[in-house]
Amino acid sequence: MATSVHELDLPEIDLDIDLDRDQVLALFDEVRARHWLARTPLGYLVCRHEDVTAILRDRRWHSAASMITEMAGLSGEGSVFDRQRESILTLEGEPHARLRRIVAGAFTPKQADKLRPFMREVVGGLVDAFASEGRCELVADVCEPYPIPIVCELLGAPKADWKLFSHWATEIFKIFNNDLLNDMPAIEKASNELDDYVRAMVEQRRSQPADDLLTDLIAAEEAGDKLSTDEMVGLAGAVLMAGTDTTRNQLACSVALLAQHPEQWKLLAEQPELAPRAVEETMRYLGSVRGTGRFASEDIEFHDVLFPKGTLVATSLSGANYDPETWQAPTVFDITAIRESPQMTFGSGIHFCLGANLARAELQEALHLLARRMPNLAIDGAIEWKPSTVGIWGPARLPLRFDPGH
Ligand code: HEM
């Protein structure tokens, strides 16, 4: 019979302390050498590519996203947290599969490609503001403002409302501030305003179709099954939540890395066709989402170990991205290399990032444009990183200098 995970003698690690990234990776190497599993204060952790993939692809393991609010003791009829529980990020089984089937057509590479000219226009406009100075602080000047107009354009919201969306996103992200009791009124208010706004847009698109996501979603149908207005409103909220901070932080991580490899930055400026590989390699080497979590929805046996129902397991995407069993020379950063496996920062299995095509297009367009307009890029001082405990992680400040006037 399989041994219960609680009885195993396992390496213990605590990622909730302020370790820098290299220390965390060294810790993963140590763990992998001793066991495929480690114990953490909240549950267990896997960091081998094979195990991370297997757990994320096994439908008996359910997303732990719904547990943030349950653990904080916050839920209630009709509250924002109950709505979150119903979101695509947290649904499981057939209700989740149904949503993914219906919306899949709206998130294809072709749909993302339609937004590329708009993406170039937005990044270009942001760079125009500082190009002549030869200096910028990339997080505030480019990464923060970039994704909101893209989400707005995707949904079909006009430029006049970018500020509103930005405000709602900031308020709703307070969910991750670890102070839910105090932040709850602001989060509720912003969520309700966003819902009302999107609901009105859906109603309008029903009578006046446009070239945007909401119109596509109204038309989207799978075997006669359609999304309800509530489901569309929920999806718009999920897109704003899942597509904003992830993209901001990833762009900052990718540029920080390339700024430390000037020869690769120059290559990227000269060869736009390298942009897709630059995105995959920077996401593998320095991903903004370093892990996700699952809990056992029933007793699960895996590698002869029993995980009793309710057991929490952190699946380390950054660990998987550096597993020497999967990658040749994982610590070498090279945007020209053809890698043996897809990078893991978009996750795997049924919750694999719905916006991956859009995010890839956003990052490819931004990286190539920045490389072209910021030649001879260098870090101007020191990069300030967010604390390693932050879920969606990257530079808090990224001061840069470069040749002006491009
Ligand atoms: C570089 C940027 C991004 C990264 C690193 C990223 C990463 C991820 C990861 C790791 C997951 C899976 C989480 C899990 O398994 O628990 C996920 C899910 C998701 N992402 Fe992204 N994401 C990015 C951008 C976006 C964008 C731009 C959108 C908006 C269209 C988006 C929408 C979603 C949605 C809706 C889900 C939930 C899918 C589901 O549960 O079925 N993401 N993302």
Tab-separated table of C-alpha atoms and ligand atoms in Angstrom:
chain	number	residue	atom	x	y	z
A	1	MET	CA	0.000	0.000	0.000
A	2	ALA	CA	1.176	3.549	-0.726
A	3	THR	CA	2.696	5.497	2.181
A	4	SER	CA	0.861	8.642	3.233
A	5	VAL	CA	2.779	11.763	2.263
A	6	HIS	CA	2.471	13.026	5.840
A	7	GLU	CA	4.635	10.113	7.066
A	8	LEU	CA	7.532	10.543	4.629
A	9	ASP	CA	10.938	11.833	5.651
A	10	LEU	CA	11.232	14.811	3.270
A	11	PRO	CA	13.509	17.809	2.759
A	12	GLU	CA	11.914	20.872	4.355
A	13	ILE	CA	11.906	24.229	2.601
A	14	ASP	CA	10.348	27.589	3.311
A	15	LEU	CA	9.924	29.796	0.256
A	16	ASP	CA	8.074	32.341	2.354
A	17	ILE	CA	11.343	33.889	3.466
A	18	ASP	CA	13.279	36.462	1.544
A	19	LEU	CA	15.573	34.354	-0.591
A	20	ASP	CA	16.831	35.735	-3.860
A	21	ARG	CA	16.171	33.845	-7.045
A	22	ASP	CA	19.574	32.153	-7.251
A	23	GLN	CA	19.208	30.931	-3.678
A	24	VAL	CA	15.780	29.486	-4.506
A	25	LEU	CA	17.165	27.702	-7.576
A	26	ALA	CA	20.069	26.313	-5.523
A	27	LEU	CA	17.515	25.083	-2.989
A	28	PHE	CA	15.566	23.296	-5.752
A	29	ASP	CA	18.776	21.565	-6.908
A	30	GLU	CA	19.348	20.353	-3.352
A	31	VAL	CA	15.758	19.152	-3.026
A	32	ARG	CA	15.832	17.327	-6.383
A	33	ALA	CA	19.014	15.559	-5.359
A	34	ARG	CA	17.329	14.227	-2.194
A	35	HIS	CA	13.706	13.574	-3.160
A	36	TRP	CA	11.098	14.436	-5.783
A	37	LEU	CA	8.968	16.031	-3.039
A	38	ALA	CA	9.632	18.633	-0.349
A	39	ARG	CA	7.636	19.731	2.688
A	40	THR	CA	6.737	23.442	3.070
A	41	PRO	CA	4.878	25.289	5.864
A	42	LEU	CA	1.672	25.252	3.755
A	43	GLY	CA	1.889	21.785	2.224
A	44	TYR	CA	4.214	20.097	-0.243
A	45	LEU	CA	6.236	21.180	-3.248
A	46	VAL	CA	7.303	19.544	-6.501
A	47	CYS	CA	9.990	21.121	-8.683
A	48	ARG	CA	10.943	18.406	-11.183
A	49	HIS	CA	9.602	19.105	-14.680
A	50	GLU	CA	8.100	15.619	-14.949
A	51	ASP	CA	6.154	15.865	-11.665
A	52	VAL	CA	4.990	19.459	-12.157
A	53	THR	CA	3.605	18.518	-15.583
A	54	ALA	CA	2.017	15.280	-14.332
A	55	ILE	CA	0.188	17.025	-11.471
A	56	LEU	CA	-1.001	19.953	-13.603
A	57	ARG	CA	-2.327	17.496	-16.213
A	58	ASP	CA	-4.109	15.244	-13.711
A	59	ARG	CA	-7.721	16.398	-13.342
A	60	ARG	CA	-8.021	15.028	-9.811
A	61	TRP	CA	-5.754	17.867	-8.686
A	62	HIS	CA	-7.855	21.039	-8.490
A	63	SER	CA	-6.741	24.673	-8.698
A	64	ALA	CA	-5.846	26.160	-5.325
A	65	ALA	CA	-6.800	29.676	-6.509
A	66	SER	CA	-10.233	29.301	-4.914
A	67	MET	CA	-8.591	28.656	-1.557
A	68	ILE	CA	-7.061	32.144	-1.125
A	69	THR	CA	-10.351	33.533	0.072
A	70	GLU	CA	-11.497	30.406	1.880
A	71	MET	CA	-8.287	30.411	3.898
A	72	ALA	CA	-8.869	34.049	4.824
A	73	GLY	CA	-12.391	33.077	5.965
A	74	LEU	CA	-14.006	35.381	3.433
A	75	SER	CA	-16.993	34.334	1.418
A	76	GLY	CA	-20.672	35.093	1.331
A	77	GLU	CA	-23.703	34.990	-0.868
A	78	GLY	CA	-23.132	37.119	-3.988
A	79	SER	CA	-19.773	38.460	-2.804
A	80	VAL	CA	-16.855	39.032	-5.134
A	81	PHE	CA	-15.242	35.949	-3.631
A	82	ASP	CA	-18.147	33.698	-4.524
A	83	ARG	CA	-17.953	35.037	-8.046
A	84	GLN	CA	-14.229	34.238	-8.063
A	85	ARG	CA	-15.038	30.694	-7.094
A	86	GLU	CA	-17.100	30.445	-10.272
A	87	SER	CA	-14.366	31.905	-12.487
A	88	ILE	CA	-12.563	30.041	-15.263
A	89	LEU	CA	-9.436	30.140	-13.069
A	90	THR	CA	-11.086	28.078	-10.356
A	91	LEU	CA	-13.802	25.980	-12.036
A	92	GLU	CA	-12.993	22.306	-12.602
A	93	GLY	CA	-14.337	19.310	-14.502
A	94	GLU	CA	-17.053	19.633	-17.157
A	95	PRO	CA	-18.156	23.224	-16.245
A	96	HIS	CA	-14.532	24.342	-16.790
A	97	ALA	CA	-14.065	22.296	-19.981
A	98	ARG	CA	-17.325	23.707	-21.366
A	99	LEU	CA	-16.180	27.317	-20.805
A	100	ARG	CA	-12.784	26.623	-22.405
A	101	ARG	CA	-14.424	24.983	-25.445
A	102	ILE	CA	-16.749	27.935	-26.011
A	103	VAL	CA	-14.118	30.665	-25.619
A	104	ALA	CA	-11.187	28.863	-27.333
A	105	GLY	CA	-11.905	30.434	-30.738
A	106	ALA	CA	-11.570	33.960	-29.302
A	107	PHE	CA	-8.016	33.314	-28.022
A	108	THR	CA	-6.271	31.827	-31.066
A	109	PRO	CA	-2.921	33.110	-32.454
A	110	LYS	CA	-4.901	34.639	-35.352
A	111	GLN	CA	-7.089	36.666	-32.963
A	112	ALA	CA	-3.984	37.824	-31.078
A	113	ASP	CA	-2.279	38.793	-34.349
A	114	LYS	CA	-5.109	41.201	-35.137
A	115	LEU	CA	-4.012	43.312	-32.166
A	116	ARG	CA	-0.319	43.489	-33.127
A	117	PRO	CA	-0.506	46.870	-34.939
A	118	PHE	CA	-2.316	48.319	-31.904
A	119	MET	CA	0.331	46.833	-29.555
A	120	ARG	CA	3.122	48.485	-31.592
A	121	GLU	CA	1.244	51.787	-31.501
A	122	VAL	CA	0.871	51.642	-27.695
A	123	VAL	CA	4.504	50.707	-26.936
A	124	GLY	CA	5.751	53.162	-29.576
A	125	GLY	CA	3.755	55.972	-27.951
A	126	LEU	CA	5.163	55.124	-24.518
A	127	VAL	CA	8.756	55.102	-25.832
A	128	ASP	CA	8.229	58.437	-27.678
A	129	ALA	CA	7.836	60.103	-24.279
A	130	PHE	CA	11.439	59.372	-23.195
A	131	ALA	CA	13.407	58.289	-26.313
A	132	SER	CA	15.160	61.632	-26.677
A	133	GLU	CA	16.415	61.554	-23.073
A	134	GLY	CA	18.230	58.222	-23.369
A	135	ARG	CA	16.945	57.260	-19.910
A	136	CYS	CA	13.821	55.688	-18.456
A	137	GLU	CA	12.471	53.707	-15.540
A	138	LEU	CA	10.936	50.886	-17.547
A	139	VAL	CA	8.438	49.618	-14.949
A	140	ALA	CA	6.614	52.958	-14.549
A	141	ASP	CA	7.234	54.223	-18.079
A	142	VAL	CA	6.328	51.118	-20.124
A	143	CYS	CA	5.432	47.936	-18.213
A	144	GLU	CA	2.739	49.364	-15.912
A	145	PRO	CA	0.750	51.257	-18.569
A	146	TYR	CA	1.164	48.759	-21.457
A	147	PRO	CA	-1.364	45.929	-20.799
A	148	ILE	CA	-4.456	47.984	-19.873
A	149	PRO	CA	-5.011	49.513	-23.347
A	150	ILE	CA	-4.556	46.032	-24.834
A	151	VAL	CA	-7.210	44.495	-22.554
A	152	CYS	CA	-9.498	47.479	-23.315
A	153	GLU	CA	-8.979	47.117	-27.071
A	154	LEU	CA	-9.592	43.379	-26.778
A	155	LEU	CA	-12.882	43.937	-24.954
A	156	GLY	CA	-13.823	46.936	-27.084
A	157	ALA	CA	-13.628	49.658	-24.388
A	158	PRO	CA	-12.716	53.148	-25.697
A	159	LYS	CA	-9.504	55.034	-24.870
A	160	ALA	CA	-11.467	57.426	-22.639
A	161	ASP	CA	-12.015	54.503	-20.234
A	162	TRP	CA	-8.403	53.220	-19.966
A	163	LYS	CA	-8.013	55.107	-16.678
A	164	LEU	CA	-11.140	53.482	-15.250
A	165	PHE	CA	-9.848	49.992	-16.107
A	166	SER	CA	-6.462	50.805	-14.671
A	167	HIS	CA	-8.126	51.931	-11.422
A	168	TRP	CA	-10.301	48.786	-11.232
A	169	ALA	CA	-7.279	46.559	-11.874
A	170	THR	CA	-5.285	48.257	-9.093
A	171	GLU	CA	-8.164	47.912	-6.645
A	172	ILE	CA	-8.982	44.303	-7.522
A	173	PHE	CA	-5.285	43.290	-7.252
A	174	LYS	CA	-5.515	44.161	-3.566
A	175	ILE	CA	-6.776	40.567	-3.278
A	176	PHE	CA	-3.072	39.626	-3.203
A	177	ASN	CA	-2.086	42.178	-0.507
A	178	ASN	CA	-2.597	39.759	2.383
A	179	ASP	CA	-4.966	42.222	4.035
A	180	LEU	CA	-8.337	41.067	2.722
A	181	LEU	CA	-10.349	42.128	5.744
A	182	ASN	CA	-9.387	45.792	5.271
A	183	ASP	CA	-9.191	45.786	1.497
A	184	MET	CA	-12.483	43.993	0.924
A	185	PRO	CA	-14.757	47.071	0.525
A	186	ALA	CA	-12.484	48.587	-2.138
A	187	ILE	CA	-12.174	45.248	-3.955
A	188	GLU	CA	-15.951	44.699	-3.877
A	189	LYS	CA	-16.651	48.217	-5.129
A	190	ALA	CA	-14.231	47.951	-8.070
A	191	SER	CA	-15.487	44.474	-9.001
A	192	ASN	CA	-19.094	45.636	-8.991
A	193	GLU	CA	-18.263	48.674	-11.135
A	194	LEU	CA	-16.354	46.524	-13.625
A	195	ASP	CA	-19.212	44.024	-13.780
A	196	ASP	CA	-21.788	46.773	-14.412
A	197	TYR	CA	-19.610	48.328	-17.093
A	198	VAL	CA	-19.078	45.023	-18.952
A	199	ARG	CA	-22.746	44.062	-18.570
A	200	ALA	CA	-23.760	47.320	-20.281
A	201	MET	CA	-21.208	46.676	-23.049
A	202	VAL	CA	-22.537	43.153	-23.634
A	203	GLU	CA	-26.077	44.511	-23.937
A	204	GLN	CA	-24.890	47.106	-26.411
A	205	ARG	CA	-22.945	44.555	-28.508
A	206	ARG	CA	-26.034	42.364	-28.747
A	207	SER	CA	-27.742	45.076	-30.782
A	208	GLN	CA	-24.593	46.562	-32.368
A	209	PRO	CA	-21.908	43.908	-33.028
A	210	ALA	CA	-18.303	45.203	-33.245
A	211	ASP	CA	-14.864	43.746	-33.948
A	212	ASP	CA	-13.978	42.806	-30.376
A	213	LEU	CA	-13.855	39.980	-27.834
A	214	LEU	CA	-17.323	40.594	-26.393
A	215	THR	CA	-18.895	40.375	-29.856
A	216	ASP	CA	-16.918	37.167	-30.515
A	217	LEU	CA	-18.086	35.761	-27.185
A	218	ILE	CA	-21.721	36.599	-27.921
A	219	ALA	CA	-21.381	34.744	-31.227
A	220	ALA	CA	-19.304	31.896	-29.765
A	221	GLU	CA	-21.187	28.681	-29.568
A	222	GLU	CA	-20.241	25.041	-29.059
A	223	ALA	CA	-22.793	22.437	-30.099
A	224	GLY	CA	-25.658	24.874	-29.558
A	225	ASP	CA	-24.340	25.966	-26.143
A	226	LYS	CA	-23.681	29.665	-25.517
A	227	LEU	CA	-22.260	31.809	-22.733
A	228	SER	CA	-24.708	33.637	-20.492
A	229	THR	CA	-24.231	37.370	-19.860
A	230	ASP	CA	-22.975	36.548	-16.342
A	231	GLU	CA	-20.379	34.193	-17.797
A	232	MET	CA	-19.169	36.855	-20.234
A	233	VAL	CA	-18.899	39.393	-17.435
A	234	GLY	CA	-16.948	36.833	-15.371
A	235	LEU	CA	-14.612	36.121	-18.241
A	236	ALA	CA	-13.887	39.815	-18.825
A	237	GLY	CA	-12.981	40.121	-15.123
A	238	ALA	CA	-10.747	37.033	-15.354
A	239	VAL	CA	-8.967	38.461	-18.405
A	240	LEU	CA	-8.305	41.758	-16.612
A	241	MET	CA	-7.110	39.927	-13.488
A	242	ALA	CA	-4.982	37.294	-15.204
A	243	GLY	CA	-3.671	39.344	-18.112
A	244	THR	CA	-2.450	42.578	-16.545
A	245	ASP	CA	0.111	42.086	-13.789
A	246	THR	CA	1.478	38.900	-15.363
A	247	THR	CA	2.330	40.714	-18.605
A	248	ARG	CA	3.723	43.798	-16.827
A	249	ASN	CA	6.079	41.777	-14.689
A	250	GLN	CA	7.111	39.453	-17.501
A	251	LEU	CA	8.046	42.346	-19.766
A	252	ALA	CA	10.153	43.851	-16.972
A	253	CYS	CA	11.815	40.482	-16.228
A	254	SER	CA	12.557	39.924	-19.926
A	255	VAL	CA	14.095	43.370	-20.467
A	256	ALA	CA	16.101	43.182	-17.203
A	257	LEU	CA	17.594	39.933	-18.411
A	258	LEU	CA	18.346	41.141	-21.941
A	259	ALA	CA	19.889	44.346	-20.583
A	260	GLN	CA	22.442	42.094	-18.909
A	261	HIS	CA	23.153	40.353	-22.244
A	262	PRO	CA	23.824	43.302	-24.597
A	263	GLU	CA	24.932	41.121	-27.524
A	264	GLN	CA	21.536	39.370	-27.491
A	265	TRP	CA	19.682	42.712	-27.218
A	266	LYS	CA	21.533	43.882	-30.342
A	267	LEU	CA	20.704	40.655	-32.210
A	268	LEU	CA	17.027	41.092	-31.321
A	269	ALA	CA	17.030	44.642	-32.716
A	270	GLU	CA	18.575	43.417	-35.976
A	271	GLN	CA	16.521	40.239	-36.372
A	272	PRO	CA	12.797	40.630	-35.598
A	273	GLU	CA	12.325	36.907	-36.329
A	274	LEU	CA	14.165	36.217	-33.047
A	275	ALA	CA	11.388	37.845	-30.985
A	276	PRO	CA	9.350	34.622	-30.451
A	277	ARG	CA	12.421	32.752	-29.184
A	278	ALA	CA	13.466	35.722	-27.045
A	279	VAL	CA	10.052	35.592	-25.367
A	280	GLU	CA	10.193	31.832	-24.709
A	281	GLU	CA	13.784	31.905	-23.429
A	282	THR	CA	13.281	34.928	-21.155
A	283	MET	CA	10.091	33.346	-19.795
A	284	ARG	CA	11.952	30.100	-19.119
A	285	TYR	CA	14.950	31.788	-17.540
A	286	LEU	CA	13.095	34.452	-15.564
A	287	GLY	CA	9.351	33.847	-15.445
A	288	SER	CA	6.996	36.287	-13.715
A	289	VAL	CA	4.751	33.441	-12.510
A	290	ARG	CA	7.066	31.122	-10.639
A	291	GLY	CA	4.565	28.594	-9.405
A	292	THR	CA	0.963	27.676	-8.903
A	293	GLY	CA	-0.928	25.425	-6.491
A	294	ARG	CA	-3.203	22.408	-6.521
A	295	PHE	CA	-5.106	20.473	-3.881
A	296	ALA	CA	-6.140	16.807	-3.980
A	297	SER	CA	-9.908	16.683	-4.692
A	298	GLU	CA	-9.884	13.010	-3.559
A	299	ASP	CA	-7.286	10.617	-2.163
A	300	ILE	CA	-4.613	10.428	-4.884
A	301	GLU	CA	-1.761	7.945	-5.292
A	302	PHE	CA	1.212	9.275	-7.214
A	303	HIS	CA	4.678	7.654	-7.423
A	304	ASP	CA	3.523	5.231	-4.673
A	305	VAL	CA	2.717	8.060	-2.284
A	306	LEU	CA	-0.791	8.692	-0.966
A	307	PHE	CA	-1.939	12.321	-0.959
A	308	PRO	CA	-5.057	12.395	1.232
A	309	LYS	CA	-7.998	14.486	0.002
A	310	GLY	CA	-7.336	18.192	0.651
A	311	THR	CA	-3.503	17.965	0.532
A	312	LEU	CA	-1.972	21.122	-0.947
A	313	VAL	CA	0.896	20.856	-3.430
A	314	ALA	CA	2.814	23.810	-4.863
A	315	THR	CA	3.904	23.108	-8.427
A	316	SER	CA	7.056	25.119	-9.098
A	317	LEU	CA	7.109	26.418	-12.667
A	318	SER	CA	10.543	27.991	-12.187
A	319	GLY	CA	11.846	24.698	-10.768
A	320	ALA	CA	10.509	22.894	-13.853
A	321	ASN	CA	12.087	25.534	-16.113
A	322	TYR	CA	15.540	24.721	-14.693
A	323	ASP	CA	15.306	20.953	-14.277
A	324	PRO	CA	18.638	19.555	-15.588
A	325	GLU	CA	16.822	16.324	-16.522
A	326	THR	CA	14.770	18.305	-19.066
A	327	TRP	CA	17.086	21.072	-20.217
A	328	GLN	CA	20.635	20.944	-21.484
A	329	ALA	CA	22.581	23.698	-19.736
A	330	PRO	CA	19.489	25.252	-18.060
A	331	THR	CA	21.550	28.072	-16.537
A	332	VAL	CA	22.758	29.277	-19.942
A	333	PHE	CA	20.618	32.121	-21.316
A	334	ASP	CA	20.493	32.085	-25.122
A	335	ILE	CA	17.688	33.501	-27.263
A	336	THR	CA	19.086	31.781	-30.367
A	337	ALA	CA	18.957	28.283	-28.840
A	338	ILE	CA	16.327	25.785	-29.923
A	339	ARG	CA	15.173	24.296	-26.628
A	340	GLU	CA	14.141	20.696	-26.109
A	341	SER	CA	10.804	21.403	-24.420
A	342	PRO	CA	8.274	24.275	-24.141
A	343	GLN	CA	8.919	26.632	-21.230
A	344	MET	CA	6.502	26.225	-18.300
A	345	THR	CA	5.679	29.803	-17.228
A	346	PHE	CA	2.192	29.606	-18.826
A	347	GLY	CA	1.435	26.463	-16.790
A	348	SER	CA	0.200	23.157	-18.188
A	349	GLY	CA	-2.936	21.011	-18.379
A	350	ILE	CA	-6.527	22.244	-18.395
A	351	HIS	CA	-5.727	25.616	-16.762
A	352	PHE	CA	-2.896	26.365	-19.224
A	353	CYS	CA	-2.930	30.135	-19.732
A	354	LEU	CA	-5.929	31.071	-21.871
A	355	GLY	CA	-4.200	34.321	-22.867
A	356	ALA	CA	-0.864	32.740	-23.871
A	357	ASN	CA	-1.204	33.724	-27.542
A	358	LEU	CA	-2.114	37.268	-26.620
A	359	ALA	CA	0.690	37.533	-24.044
A	360	ARG	CA	3.214	36.120	-26.518
A	361	ALA	CA	2.170	38.687	-29.141
A	362	GLU	CA	2.342	41.536	-26.571
A	363	LEU	CA	5.811	40.538	-25.417
A	364	GLN	CA	7.186	39.853	-28.902
A	365	GLU	CA	6.024	43.217	-30.221
A	366	ALA	CA	7.280	45.103	-27.170
A	367	LEU	CA	10.677	43.400	-26.993
A	368	HIS	CA	11.527	43.921	-30.649
A	369	LEU	CA	10.377	47.542	-30.622
A	370	LEU	CA	12.269	48.339	-27.402
A	371	ALA	CA	15.440	46.661	-28.720
A	372	ARG	CA	15.248	48.752	-31.888
A	373	ARG	CA	14.582	52.050	-30.126
A	374	MET	CA	16.862	51.608	-27.124
A	375	PRO	CA	20.275	50.664	-28.610
A	376	ASN	CA	23.259	50.122	-26.314
A	377	LEU	CA	20.945	49.399	-23.422
A	378	ALA	CA	22.416	49.242	-19.913
A	379	ILE	CA	21.098	49.113	-16.364
A	380	ASP	CA	21.347	52.628	-14.934
A	381	GLY	CA	22.019	52.008	-11.251
A	382	ALA	CA	20.449	48.950	-9.633
A	383	ILE	CA	17.357	46.879	-10.337
A	384	GLU	CA	14.978	46.811	-7.381
A	385	TRP	CA	13.193	43.430	-7.247
A	386	LYS	CA	9.804	42.772	-5.644
A	387	PRO	CA	10.024	40.570	-2.538
A	388	SER	CA	10.363	36.908	-3.466
A	389	THR	CA	7.128	36.169	-1.574
A	390	VAL	CA	5.047	38.081	-4.142
A	391	GLY	CA	3.050	35.688	-6.364
A	392	ILE	CA	3.428	37.558	-9.646
A	393	TRP	CA	6.996	38.707	-9.474
A	394	GLY	CA	9.471	40.959	-11.264
A	395	PRO	CA	11.369	44.232	-10.932
A	396	ALA	CA	9.762	46.989	-8.846
A	397	ARG	CA	12.133	49.494	-10.524
A	398	LEU	CA	14.197	49.006	-13.650
A	399	PRO	CA	16.264	52.146	-14.408
A	400	LEU	CA	17.812	52.023	-17.888
A	401	ARG	CA	20.007	54.137	-20.133
A	402	PHE	CA	20.531	53.837	-23.885
A	403	ASP	CA	21.518	55.827	-26.987
A	404	PRO	CA	18.918	58.620	-27.325
A	405	GLY	CA	16.941	59.671	-30.359
A	406	HIS	CA	15.815	56.360	-31.938
B	1	HEM	C1	3.318	36.796	-19.561
B	1	HEM	C2	2.075	36.881	-19.200
B	1	HEM	C3	1.296	35.747	-18.586
B	1	HEM	C4	1.724	34.713	-17.781
B	1	HEM	C5	3.130	34.450	-17.298
B	1	HEM	C6	0.543	33.924	-17.468
B	1	HEM	C7	0.573	32.760	-16.702
B	1	HEM	C8	-0.524	31.972	-16.451
B	1	HEM	C9	-0.489	30.725	-15.728
B	1	HEM	C10	0.742	30.092	-15.105
B	1	HEM	C11	-1.756	30.233	-15.698
B	1	HEM	C12	-2.197	28.915	-15.076
B	1	HEM	C13	-2.433	29.034	-13.589
B	1	HEM	C14	-2.686	27.692	-12.952
B	1	HEM	O1	-2.549	26.632	-13.578
B	1	HEM	O2	-3.024	27.690	-11.756
B	1	HEM	C15	-2.608	31.182	-16.386
B	1	HEM	C16	-3.976	31.044	-16.539
B	1	HEM	C17	-4.768	31.994	-17.155
B	1	HEM	N1	-4.352	33.114	-17.839
B	1	HEM	FE1	-2.458	33.735	-18.068
B	1	HEM	N2	-0.552	34.497	-18.048
B	1	HEM	C18	-0.141	35.596	-18.758
B	1	HEM	C19	-0.925	36.438	-19.516
B	1	HEM	C20	-2.283	36.321	-19.678
B	1	HEM	C21	-3.099	37.202	-20.487
B	1	HEM	C22	-2.598	38.384	-21.328
B	1	HEM	C23	-4.394	36.813	-20.320
B	1	HEM	C24	-5.624	37.459	-20.917
B	1	HEM	C25	-6.178	37.160	-21.983
B	1	HEM	C26	-4.386	35.645	-19.439
B	1	HEM	C27	-5.497	34.938	-19.043
B	1	HEM	C28	-5.472	33.776	-18.309
B	1	HEM	C29	-6.664	33.058	-17.909
B	1	HEM	C30	-8.122	33.474	-18.200
B	1	HEM	C31	-6.222	31.929	-17.192
B	1	HEM	C32	-7.089	30.849	-16.563
B	1	HEM	C33	-7.237	29.702	-17.521
B	1	HEM	C34	-7.974	28.535	-16.921
B	1	HEM	O3	-7.983	28.386	-15.695
B	1	HEM	O4	-8.535	27.736	-17.691
B	1	HEM	N3	-3.092	35.390	-19.079
B	1	HEM	N4	-1.829	32.226	-16.858
